[in-house]
Amino acid sequence: MSTTPWRGDAPPAESITRARTGLTHDLRRRQRRYLMSMLVRTACVVTMAATWNHWPVVAVCALAGSVVIPYVAVVVAQAHWRQQRGTRHAVTWTREDPAPPVRVVLEPTLILPPEKNTVG
């Protein structure tokens, strides 16, 4: 038996299957996916340059791929972020006993320029 009393006002526990992935893990995964798509784009540009005189149809397809891939990569990366399950709860700061603000009294000071020595 549990020694802690059951509380009806406590929020329900969040299921681990509904939890979102961590931000650093998600960012790393999106960076890798974007890097791979840019490598494919680079391969398209190289293929276009290599096949321009010999196979123009392949070169035009590679050119189209190198133009479309960056747009698709960005849209896919941003759409994935919104499709994740779960909600992010707002962070709330609570203080048990708020301390009164500390007031520091500043005394005015007068700073004078150094006196000039006159030789005379």
mmCIF file of C-alpha atoms in Angstrom:
data_model
loop_
_atom_site.group_PDB
_atom_site.id
_atom_site.type_symbol
_atom_site.label_atom_id
_atom_site.label_comp_id
_atom_site.label_asym_id
_atom_site.label_seq_id
_atom_site.Cartn_x
_atom_site.Cartn_y
_atom_site.Cartn_z
ATOM 1 C CA MET A 1 0.000 0.000 0.000
ATOM 2 C CA SER A 2 1.064 3.516 -0.654
ATOM 3 C CA THR A 3 1.690 5.813 2.263
ATOM 4 C CA THR A 4 1.059 8.958 0.228
ATOM 5 C CA PRO A 5 -2.539 10.110 0.038
ATOM 6 C CA TRP A 6 -4.111 10.228 -3.385
ATOM 7 C CA ARG A 7 -4.643 13.773 -4.618
ATOM 8 C CA GLY A 8 -7.505 14.468 -6.956
ATOM 9 C CA ASP A 9 -6.265 17.962 -7.850
ATOM 10 C CA ALA A 10 -2.867 16.792 -9.180
ATOM 11 C CA PRO A 11 -2.430 16.950 -12.968
ATOM 12 C CA PRO A 12 -2.384 13.568 -14.687
ATOM 13 C CA ALA A 13 1.005 12.135 -15.545
ATOM 14 C CA GLU A 14 2.054 12.515 -19.152
ATOM 15 C CA SER A 15 2.423 9.319 -21.109
ATOM 16 C CA ILE A 16 5.945 8.677 -22.408
ATOM 17 C CA THR A 17 4.581 7.616 -25.787
ATOM 18 C CA ARG A 18 3.004 11.040 -26.242
ATOM 19 C CA ALA A 19 6.027 13.028 -25.113
ATOM 20 C CA ARG A 20 7.909 15.067 -27.689
ATOM 21 C CA THR A 21 11.536 14.475 -28.466
ATOM 22 C CA GLY A 22 14.077 16.777 -26.868
ATOM 23 C CA LEU A 23 14.965 19.975 -28.679
ATOM 24 C CA THR A 24 18.666 19.142 -29.039
ATOM 25 C CA HIS A 25 17.920 15.683 -30.412
ATOM 26 C CA ASP A 26 15.333 17.056 -32.817
ATOM 27 C CA LEU A 27 17.660 19.856 -33.958
ATOM 28 C CA ARG A 28 20.506 17.401 -34.567
ATOM 29 C CA ARG A 29 18.211 15.135 -36.601
ATOM 30 C CA ARG A 30 16.933 18.053 -38.708
ATOM 31 C CA GLN A 31 20.492 19.287 -39.324
ATOM 32 C CA ARG A 32 21.540 15.838 -40.529
ATOM 33 C CA ARG A 33 18.527 15.582 -42.824
ATOM 34 C CA TYR A 34 19.239 19.044 -44.242
ATOM 35 C CA LEU A 35 22.922 18.182 -44.744
ATOM 36 C CA MET A 36 21.986 15.026 -46.644
ATOM 37 C CA SER A 37 19.614 16.936 -48.906
ATOM 38 C CA MET A 38 22.324 19.525 -49.616
ATOM 39 C CA LEU A 39 24.746 16.722 -50.489
ATOM 40 C CA VAL A 40 22.165 15.371 -52.954
ATOM 41 C CA ARG A 41 21.818 18.893 -54.368
ATOM 42 C CA THR A 42 25.590 19.130 -54.792
ATOM 43 C CA ALA A 43 25.541 15.789 -56.601
ATOM 44 C CA CYS A 44 22.825 17.164 -58.896
ATOM 45 C CA VAL A 45 24.938 20.217 -59.736
ATOM 46 C CA VAL A 46 27.993 18.058 -60.471
ATOM 47 C CA THR A 47 25.884 15.702 -62.611
ATOM 48 C CA MET A 48 24.450 18.660 -64.502
ATOM 49 C CA ALA A 49 27.921 20.047 -65.206
ATOM 50 C CA ALA A 50 29.258 16.655 -66.296
ATOM 51 C CA THR A 51 26.375 15.744 -68.608
ATOM 52 C CA TRP A 52 25.477 19.105 -70.139
ATOM 53 C CA ASN A 53 27.073 18.441 -73.560
ATOM 54 C CA HIS A 54 26.511 14.672 -73.745
ATOM 55 C CA TRP A 55 23.045 14.089 -72.288
ATOM 56 C CA PRO A 56 21.098 17.344 -72.071
ATOM 57 C CA VAL A 57 17.932 15.667 -70.770
ATOM 58 C CA VAL A 58 19.801 14.285 -67.746
ATOM 59 C CA ALA A 59 21.459 17.670 -67.232
ATOM 60 C CA VAL A 60 18.115 19.510 -67.242
ATOM 61 C CA CYS A 61 16.641 16.991 -64.761
ATOM 62 C CA ALA A 62 19.676 17.468 -62.514
ATOM 63 C CA LEU A 63 19.286 21.245 -62.795
ATOM 64 C CA ALA A 64 15.618 21.004 -61.813
ATOM 65 C CA GLY A 65 16.560 18.814 -58.858
ATOM 66 C CA SER A 66 19.221 21.241 -57.688
ATOM 67 C CA VAL A 67 16.704 24.095 -57.792
ATOM 68 C CA VAL A 68 13.812 22.279 -56.079
ATOM 69 C CA ILE A 69 15.709 20.352 -53.361
ATOM 70 C CA PRO A 70 16.525 23.334 -51.046
ATOM 71 C CA TYR A 71 12.899 24.460 -50.935
ATOM 72 C CA VAL A 72 11.645 20.947 -50.235
ATOM 73 C CA ALA A 73 14.313 20.414 -47.548
ATOM 74 C CA VAL A 74 13.300 23.537 -45.631
ATOM 75 C CA VAL A 75 9.564 22.833 -45.901
ATOM 76 C CA VAL A 76 10.006 19.229 -44.728
ATOM 77 C CA ALA A 77 12.193 20.286 -41.800
ATOM 78 C CA GLN A 78 9.665 22.865 -40.611
ATOM 79 C CA ALA A 79 6.625 20.656 -41.168
ATOM 80 C CA HIS A 80 8.134 17.852 -39.101
ATOM 81 C CA TRP A 81 8.426 20.123 -36.072
ATOM 82 C CA ARG A 82 4.706 20.900 -36.047
ATOM 83 C CA GLN A 83 3.674 17.256 -36.494
ATOM 84 C CA GLN A 84 5.261 16.019 -33.288
ATOM 85 C CA ARG A 85 2.866 14.690 -30.739
ATOM 86 C CA GLY A 86 2.372 16.129 -27.314
ATOM 87 C CA THR A 87 2.254 19.634 -26.008
ATOM 88 C CA ARG A 88 4.898 21.857 -24.515
ATOM 89 C CA HIS A 89 3.712 23.275 -21.249
ATOM 90 C CA ALA A 90 4.494 26.855 -20.377
ATOM 91 C CA VAL A 91 7.190 27.307 -17.782
ATOM 92 C CA THR A 92 5.857 28.965 -14.669
ATOM 93 C CA TRP A 93 8.080 30.308 -11.960
ATOM 94 C CA THR A 94 6.811 30.123 -8.431
ATOM 95 C CA ARG A 95 8.444 31.413 -5.290
ATOM 96 C CA GLU A 96 7.371 30.073 -1.934
ATOM 97 C CA ASP A 97 8.192 33.164 0.123
ATOM 98 C CA PRO A 98 8.985 36.219 -1.930
ATOM 99 C CA ALA A 99 11.802 38.180 -0.356
ATOM 100 C CA PRO A 100 11.335 41.929 -0.157
ATOM 101 C CA PRO A 101 13.461 43.855 -2.625
ATOM 102 C CA VAL A 102 16.723 45.104 -1.218
ATOM 103 C CA ARG A 103 17.086 48.882 -1.374
ATOM 104 C CA VAL A 104 20.521 50.391 -1.574
ATOM 105 C CA VAL A 105 20.838 54.039 -0.649
ATOM 106 C CA LEU A 106 23.411 55.776 -2.782
ATOM 107 C CA GLU A 107 25.152 58.777 -1.297
ATOM 108 C CA PRO A 108 26.087 61.578 -3.666
ATOM 109 C CA THR A 109 29.787 62.095 -4.181
ATOM 110 C CA LEU A 110 31.567 65.036 -5.704
ATOM 111 C CA ILE A 111 34.566 64.316 -7.869
ATOM 112 C CA LEU A 112 36.813 67.295 -8.415
ATOM 113 C CA PRO A 113 39.486 67.610 -11.077
ATOM 114 C CA PRO A 114 43.066 67.430 -9.800
ATOM 115 C CA GLU A 115 44.630 70.743 -8.824
ATOM 116 C CA LYS A 116 47.280 72.095 -11.121
ATOM 117 C CA ASN A 117 50.616 72.858 -9.514
ATOM 118 C CA THR A 118 51.886 76.230 -10.535
ATOM 119 C CA VAL A 119 55.584 76.841 -10.433
ATOM 120 C CA GLY A 120 56.275 80.301 -9.769
#
